[in-house]
Amino acid sequence: MIRKPNRKIAVDGAAVVREALGRIESPSRRRLLQRSLTLGGLALLTGCTMSDENSVEQALVKVSRFNDRVQGWIFDPNKLAPTYPDSMITRPFPFNAYYGEDEIRQVDAESYRLEVTGLVADRHAWTLAELQRMPQTDQVTRHICVEGWSAIGKWGGVRFSEFLARVGADTSARYVGFKCADDYYTSIDMATALHAQTLLTLTYDGQRLPPRYGFPLKLRMPTKLGYKNPKHIQAIFVTNTYPGGYWEDQGYNWFGGS
Ligand SMILES: Nc1nc2c(c(=O)[nH]1)N[C@H]1C(S)=C(S)[C@@H](COP(=O)(O)O)O[C@H]1N2
Ligand SMILES: [Mo]
């Protein structure tokens, strides 16, 4: 009889990734992941260990489910993410970070300055009052976390495209990077930075952004997954050098959206 090799070794990474890609229904999403999906990335996306056939099968089932739910919400062909009435806001809105609620960062409003560096004409650091004086807008959109939950919330603030215009950003640059007060960091493509629904938010549900949701500043993009939306932003920089991100550097898909 042929003995099965050690189950750990039996997992053929390349084959599993091919299978996972095959289960992704959206061609655009498949193309995105094709460039970057690894066995480790799949493990992170699904929360499965990928150490034996059982966990691999669980991961593949999750990929299928992920598609079913996510596609309708986020990978919308007409490009604008859906918006919702206030009555659909999820209450209470969930908290999430790479640490627990007992470690939520407290940023001091008075001494706070937003650093703006890199390929911008105006590198002055912004106070909150200055940001509040820019035109404000709000929107109710769905936040989708790869950990398997989604929730509808209302964020208000400055259209990021207007902010970038104000600081004289080189919008032909490839990336906008973010550094946060809690050591989180991420970066986005310039096209998404300029998207009409991308907001540099100062409020949540009409109130000053509470610490749990990222006081004093959160970048809110309904076209991208939760981990791409930095809270507690301390510095913004425009660059052509790939800045990566906290989860992205551990295998999450960098684009992370539609
Ligand atoms: N600074 C910072 N931003 C962050 C995170 C974090 O840990 N630190 N977590 C990300 C993830 S994975 C999610 S799902 C959302 C959670 O935002 P919420 O607490 O408003 O639900 O914040 C994102 N932005
Ligand atoms: Mo998340």
Tab-separated table of C-alpha atoms and ligand atoms in Angstrom:
chain	number	residue	atom	x	y	z
A	1	MET	CA	0.000	0.000	0.000
A	2	ILE	CA	1.192	3.497	-0.778
A	3	ARG	CA	1.597	5.419	2.441
A	4	LYS	CA	0.491	9.007	2.427
A	5	PRO	CA	3.465	11.231	3.002
A	6	ASN	CA	3.462	13.478	6.060
A	7	ARG	CA	0.300	15.572	5.651
A	8	LYS	CA	2.212	18.783	6.190
A	9	ILE	CA	4.404	18.019	3.208
A	10	ALA	CA	1.424	16.790	1.183
A	11	VAL	CA	0.150	20.342	0.638
A	12	ASP	CA	1.278	21.467	-2.804
A	13	GLY	CA	1.360	25.241	-2.419
A	14	ALA	CA	1.277	26.112	-6.104
A	15	ALA	CA	-1.653	23.776	-6.733
A	16	VAL	CA	-3.604	25.178	-3.795
A	17	VAL	CA	-3.073	28.734	-4.985
A	18	ARG	CA	-4.191	27.748	-8.503
A	19	GLU	CA	-7.304	26.143	-7.058
A	20	ALA	CA	-8.058	29.210	-4.928
A	21	LEU	CA	-7.657	31.490	-7.945
A	22	GLY	CA	-9.999	29.246	-9.907
A	23	ARG	CA	-12.674	29.772	-7.285
A	24	ILE	CA	-12.508	33.545	-7.563
A	25	GLU	CA	-15.385	34.503	-9.789
A	26	SER	CA	-14.520	38.071	-10.643
A	27	PRO	CA	-11.956	38.186	-13.493
A	28	SER	CA	-10.577	41.551	-12.353
A	29	ARG	CA	-10.100	40.317	-8.799
A	30	ARG	CA	-8.531	37.116	-10.106
A	31	ARG	CA	-6.060	39.098	-12.202
A	32	LEU	CA	-5.112	41.193	-9.172
A	33	LEU	CA	-4.530	38.193	-6.964
A	34	GLN	CA	-2.714	36.272	-9.675
A	35	ARG	CA	0.168	38.669	-9.325
A	36	SER	CA	0.439	38.402	-5.575
A	37	LEU	CA	-1.369	35.458	-4.000
A	38	THR	CA	0.895	33.043	-2.148
A	39	LEU	CA	0.077	30.150	0.143
A	40	GLY	CA	0.956	32.409	3.086
A	41	GLY	CA	-1.293	35.161	1.736
A	42	LEU	CA	-4.146	32.714	1.367
A	43	ALA	CA	-3.599	31.607	4.967
A	44	LEU	CA	-3.777	35.221	6.134
A	45	LEU	CA	-6.825	36.032	4.018
A	46	THR	CA	-8.754	33.049	5.283
A	47	GLY	CA	-7.316	32.590	8.757
A	48	CYS	CA	-6.594	28.915	7.985
A	49	THR	CA	-3.240	27.319	8.768
A	50	MET	CA	-2.888	25.511	5.412
A	51	SER	CA	-0.898	22.806	7.168
A	52	ASP	CA	-3.019	19.821	6.068
A	53	GLU	CA	-5.723	18.953	3.565
A	54	ASN	CA	-8.518	19.792	5.979
A	55	SER	CA	-7.368	23.327	6.585
A	56	VAL	CA	-6.684	23.789	2.872
A	57	GLU	CA	-10.234	22.701	2.067
A	58	GLN	CA	-11.575	25.086	4.720
A	59	ALA	CA	-9.564	27.910	3.174
A	60	LEU	CA	-10.911	27.136	-0.298
A	61	VAL	CA	-14.479	27.130	1.006
A	62	LYS	CA	-13.808	30.499	2.616
A	63	VAL	CA	-12.463	31.900	-0.636
A	64	SER	CA	-15.698	30.898	-2.340
A	65	ARG	CA	-17.814	32.446	0.409
A	66	PHE	CA	-15.654	35.550	0.474
A	67	ASN	CA	-16.434	36.024	-3.214
A	68	ASP	CA	-20.137	35.531	-2.820
A	69	ARG	CA	-20.439	38.200	-0.177
A	70	VAL	CA	-17.761	40.629	-1.181
A	71	GLN	CA	-18.309	40.936	-4.890
A	72	GLY	CA	-21.723	42.488	-4.606
A	73	TRP	CA	-20.579	45.011	-2.047
A	74	ILE	CA	-17.247	46.126	-3.316
A	75	PHE	CA	-16.337	44.927	-6.799
A	76	ASP	CA	-19.086	46.917	-8.392
A	77	PRO	CA	-18.730	47.287	-12.155
A	78	ASN	CA	-19.956	50.898	-12.165
A	79	LYS	CA	-17.033	51.793	-9.885
A	80	LEU	CA	-18.795	53.938	-7.259
A	81	ALA	CA	-19.286	51.918	-4.080
A	82	PRO	CA	-22.892	51.739	-2.865
A	83	THR	CA	-24.106	54.259	-0.286
A	84	TYR	CA	-26.862	53.632	2.256
A	85	PRO	CA	-29.503	55.543	4.228
A	86	ASP	CA	-28.669	56.506	7.835
A	87	SER	CA	-31.259	53.962	9.010
A	88	MET	CA	-28.955	51.170	7.819
A	89	ILE	CA	-25.951	52.206	9.936
A	90	THR	CA	-24.684	49.253	12.023
A	91	ARG	CA	-25.004	50.032	15.726
A	92	PRO	CA	-22.726	49.658	17.519
A	93	PHE	CA	-20.147	49.852	14.755
A	94	PRO	CA	-17.392	47.242	15.361
A	95	PHE	CA	-13.904	48.142	16.533
A	96	ASN	CA	-10.908	46.414	14.986
A	97	ALA	CA	-7.136	46.851	15.100
A	98	TYR	CA	-4.062	44.642	15.345
A	99	TYR	CA	-4.431	44.991	19.145
A	100	GLY	CA	-7.330	44.947	21.607
A	101	GLU	CA	-9.632	47.754	22.739
A	102	ASP	CA	-7.603	48.226	25.935
A	103	GLU	CA	-4.717	49.507	23.814
A	104	ILE	CA	-6.582	52.112	21.756
A	105	ARG	CA	-4.255	55.061	21.133
A	106	GLN	CA	-5.103	58.414	22.686
A	107	VAL	CA	-3.900	61.255	20.476
A	108	ASP	CA	-3.829	64.786	21.906
A	109	ALA	CA	-5.930	67.162	19.767
A	110	GLU	CA	-4.083	70.351	20.708
A	111	SER	CA	-0.553	69.241	19.957
A	112	TYR	CA	-1.535	67.099	16.979
A	113	ARG	CA	0.009	67.981	13.614
A	114	LEU	CA	-0.495	66.094	10.393
A	115	GLU	CA	2.824	65.762	8.559
A	116	VAL	CA	2.668	65.982	4.768
A	117	THR	CA	5.857	65.059	2.931
A	118	GLY	CA	7.273	63.607	-0.268
A	119	LEU	CA	6.178	64.787	-3.705
A	120	VAL	CA	4.084	67.764	-2.577
A	121	ALA	CA	4.628	71.505	-3.065
A	122	ASP	CA	3.441	72.511	0.420
A	123	ARG	CA	5.050	70.474	3.213
A	124	HIS	CA	3.579	72.377	6.131
A	125	ALA	CA	2.170	70.340	9.023
A	126	TRP	CA	-1.594	70.690	9.492
A	127	THR	CA	-3.524	71.387	12.680
A	128	LEU	CA	-6.960	69.830	13.121
A	129	ALA	CA	-8.558	73.278	12.939
A	130	GLU	CA	-7.041	73.820	9.493
A	131	LEU	CA	-8.434	70.507	8.297
A	132	GLN	CA	-11.835	71.407	9.744
A	133	ARG	CA	-11.847	74.614	7.691
A	134	MET	CA	-11.655	72.677	4.416
A	135	PRO	CA	-15.030	71.834	2.747
A	136	GLN	CA	-16.583	68.825	4.521
A	137	THR	CA	-18.755	66.043	3.155
A	138	ASP	CA	-20.075	62.804	4.584
A	139	GLN	CA	-21.145	59.417	3.293
A	140	VAL	CA	-22.682	56.199	4.586
A	141	THR	CA	-20.839	53.188	3.195
A	142	ARG	CA	-20.026	49.588	3.962
A	143	HIS	CA	-16.725	48.670	5.592
A	144	ILE	CA	-15.573	45.148	4.746
A	145	CYS	CA	-12.936	43.367	6.820
A	146	VAL	CA	-11.162	40.282	5.481
A	147	GLU	CA	-11.621	38.701	8.886
A	148	GLY	CA	-15.159	37.989	7.761
A	149	TRP	CA	-17.391	40.834	8.910
A	150	SER	CA	-18.839	43.929	7.332
A	151	ALA	CA	-20.671	46.921	8.790
A	152	ILE	CA	-22.254	50.136	7.527
A	153	GLY	CA	-20.970	53.397	8.973
A	154	LYS	CA	-21.069	57.134	8.387
A	155	TRP	CA	-17.843	59.068	8.022
A	156	GLY	CA	-17.355	62.775	7.342
A	157	GLY	CA	-14.403	64.883	6.305
A	158	VAL	CA	-12.413	66.306	3.434
A	159	ARG	CA	-12.402	64.782	-0.023
A	160	PHE	CA	-8.880	63.419	-0.292
A	161	SER	CA	-8.562	64.628	-3.900
A	162	GLU	CA	-9.197	68.195	-2.666
A	163	PHE	CA	-6.638	67.784	0.091
A	164	LEU	CA	-4.054	66.507	-2.386
A	165	ALA	CA	-4.787	69.445	-4.699
A	166	ARG	CA	-4.419	71.873	-1.774
A	167	VAL	CA	-0.975	70.565	-0.824
A	168	GLY	CA	0.127	70.554	-4.463
A	169	ALA	CA	0.660	66.793	-4.618
A	170	ASP	CA	2.248	65.314	-7.725
A	171	THR	CA	-0.766	63.255	-8.774
A	172	SER	CA	1.301	61.468	-11.408
A	173	ALA	CA	3.182	59.765	-8.556
A	174	ARG	CA	2.307	56.126	-7.934
A	175	TYR	CA	1.615	55.925	-4.208
A	176	VAL	CA	0.268	57.744	-1.207
A	177	GLY	CA	1.631	56.347	2.055
A	178	PHE	CA	0.275	56.693	5.609
A	179	LYS	CA	1.970	56.429	8.999
A	180	CYS	CA	-0.225	56.049	12.055
A	181	ALA	CA	0.079	56.867	15.767
A	182	ASP	CA	-0.121	53.156	16.641
A	183	ASP	CA	2.710	52.073	14.301
A	184	TYR	CA	0.236	50.860	11.701
A	185	TYR	CA	1.084	51.895	8.163
A	186	THR	CA	-0.328	51.361	4.715
A	187	SER	CA	-0.279	52.817	1.213
A	188	ILE	CA	-2.632	53.187	-1.719
A	189	ASP	CA	-2.522	53.707	-5.463
A	190	MET	CA	-2.954	57.275	-6.712
A	191	ALA	CA	-6.131	56.413	-8.672
A	192	THR	CA	-7.882	55.373	-5.473
A	193	ALA	CA	-6.469	58.390	-3.627
A	194	LEU	CA	-8.210	60.608	-6.192
A	195	HIS	CA	-11.479	58.611	-6.216
A	196	ALA	CA	-14.578	60.716	-5.477
A	197	GLN	CA	-15.512	58.607	-2.441
A	198	THR	CA	-12.074	58.638	-0.798
A	199	LEU	CA	-12.363	60.876	2.285
A	200	LEU	CA	-9.886	62.100	4.881
A	201	THR	CA	-12.348	61.786	7.740
A	202	LEU	CA	-12.620	63.807	10.956
A	203	THR	CA	-16.038	62.555	12.110
A	204	TYR	CA	-17.897	59.334	12.696
A	205	ASP	CA	-21.721	59.468	12.656
A	206	GLY	CA	-21.698	63.252	12.972
A	207	GLN	CA	-19.392	63.307	16.037
A	208	ARG	CA	-15.678	64.015	16.273
A	209	LEU	CA	-13.972	60.738	15.325
A	210	PRO	CA	-13.770	58.749	18.590
A	211	PRO	CA	-10.393	57.218	19.553
A	212	ARG	CA	-11.647	53.700	18.771
A	213	TYR	CA	-12.389	54.649	15.168
A	214	GLY	CA	-9.074	56.403	14.688
A	215	PHE	CA	-9.007	59.906	16.203
A	216	PRO	CA	-7.931	62.307	14.896
A	217	LEU	CA	-7.925	61.180	11.261
A	218	LYS	CA	-8.966	58.114	9.294
A	219	LEU	CA	-8.756	57.654	5.551
A	220	ARG	CA	-12.042	56.111	4.467
A	221	MET	CA	-12.287	54.326	1.105
A	222	PRO	CA	-15.455	52.317	0.436
A	223	THR	CA	-13.718	50.829	-2.616
A	224	LYS	CA	-11.106	49.118	-0.461
A	225	LEU	CA	-11.038	46.465	2.249
A	226	GLY	CA	-10.814	47.455	5.916
A	227	TYR	CA	-7.063	47.038	6.370
A	228	LYS	CA	-6.392	49.615	3.629
A	229	ASN	CA	-8.242	52.309	5.665
A	230	PRO	CA	-5.677	53.765	8.108
A	231	LYS	CA	-6.840	55.163	11.468
A	232	HIS	CA	-4.867	57.606	13.709
A	233	ILE	CA	-3.063	59.047	10.677
A	234	GLN	CA	0.016	61.022	11.657
A	235	ALA	CA	1.840	61.413	8.363
A	236	ILE	CA	0.902	61.339	4.700
A	237	PHE	CA	3.530	61.101	1.979
A	238	VAL	CA	3.420	61.016	-1.810
A	239	THR	CA	6.033	58.781	-3.400
A	240	ASN	CA	7.082	56.584	-6.302
A	241	THR	CA	8.786	54.116	-3.959
A	242	TYR	CA	6.519	51.246	-2.906
A	243	PRO	CA	5.729	51.812	0.792
A	244	GLY	CA	3.949	48.499	1.592
A	245	GLY	CA	1.800	48.197	4.685
A	246	TYR	CA	1.414	46.481	8.043
A	247	TRP	CA	-0.710	43.573	6.752
A	248	GLU	CA	0.427	43.876	3.159
A	249	ASP	CA	4.016	43.106	4.194
A	250	GLN	CA	2.712	39.926	5.822
A	251	GLY	CA	1.049	38.722	2.651
A	252	TYR	CA	-2.258	40.527	2.259
A	253	ASN	CA	-3.012	41.699	-1.229
A	254	TRP	CA	-1.632	45.244	-1.599
A	255	PHE	CA	-4.373	46.666	-3.844
A	256	GLY	CA	-7.039	45.300	-1.519
A	257	GLY	CA	-10.070	46.569	-3.359
A	258	SER	CA	-11.840	47.315	-6.601
B	1	LIG	N1	-3.965	52.714	12.637
B	1	LIG	C1	-4.637	51.586	12.348
B	1	LIG	N2	-5.508	51.593	11.338
B	1	LIG	C2	-6.205	50.474	11.035
B	1	LIG	C3	-5.999	49.259	11.735
B	1	LIG	C4	-5.049	49.270	12.809
B	1	LIG	O1	-4.799	48.262	13.493
B	1	LIG	N3	-4.401	50.452	13.081
B	1	LIG	N4	-6.721	48.124	11.401
B	1	LIG	C5	-7.373	48.096	10.072
B	1	LIG	C6	-8.399	47.056	9.953
B	1	LIG	S1	-7.885	45.476	9.634
B	1	LIG	C7	-9.737	47.357	10.009
B	1	LIG	S2	-10.943	46.183	9.714
B	1	LIG	C8	-10.210	48.727	10.330
B	1	LIG	C9	-11.155	48.722	11.531
B	1	LIG	O2	-11.734	49.981	11.710
B	1	LIG	P1	-12.848	50.232	12.820
B	1	LIG	O3	-12.207	50.052	14.174
B	1	LIG	O4	-13.336	51.610	12.596
B	1	LIG	O5	-13.912	49.190	12.597
B	1	LIG	O6	-9.145	49.620	10.589
B	1	LIG	C10	-8.016	49.451	9.756
B	1	LIG	N5	-7.095	50.540	10.015
B	2	MO	MO	-9.749	44.400	8.842
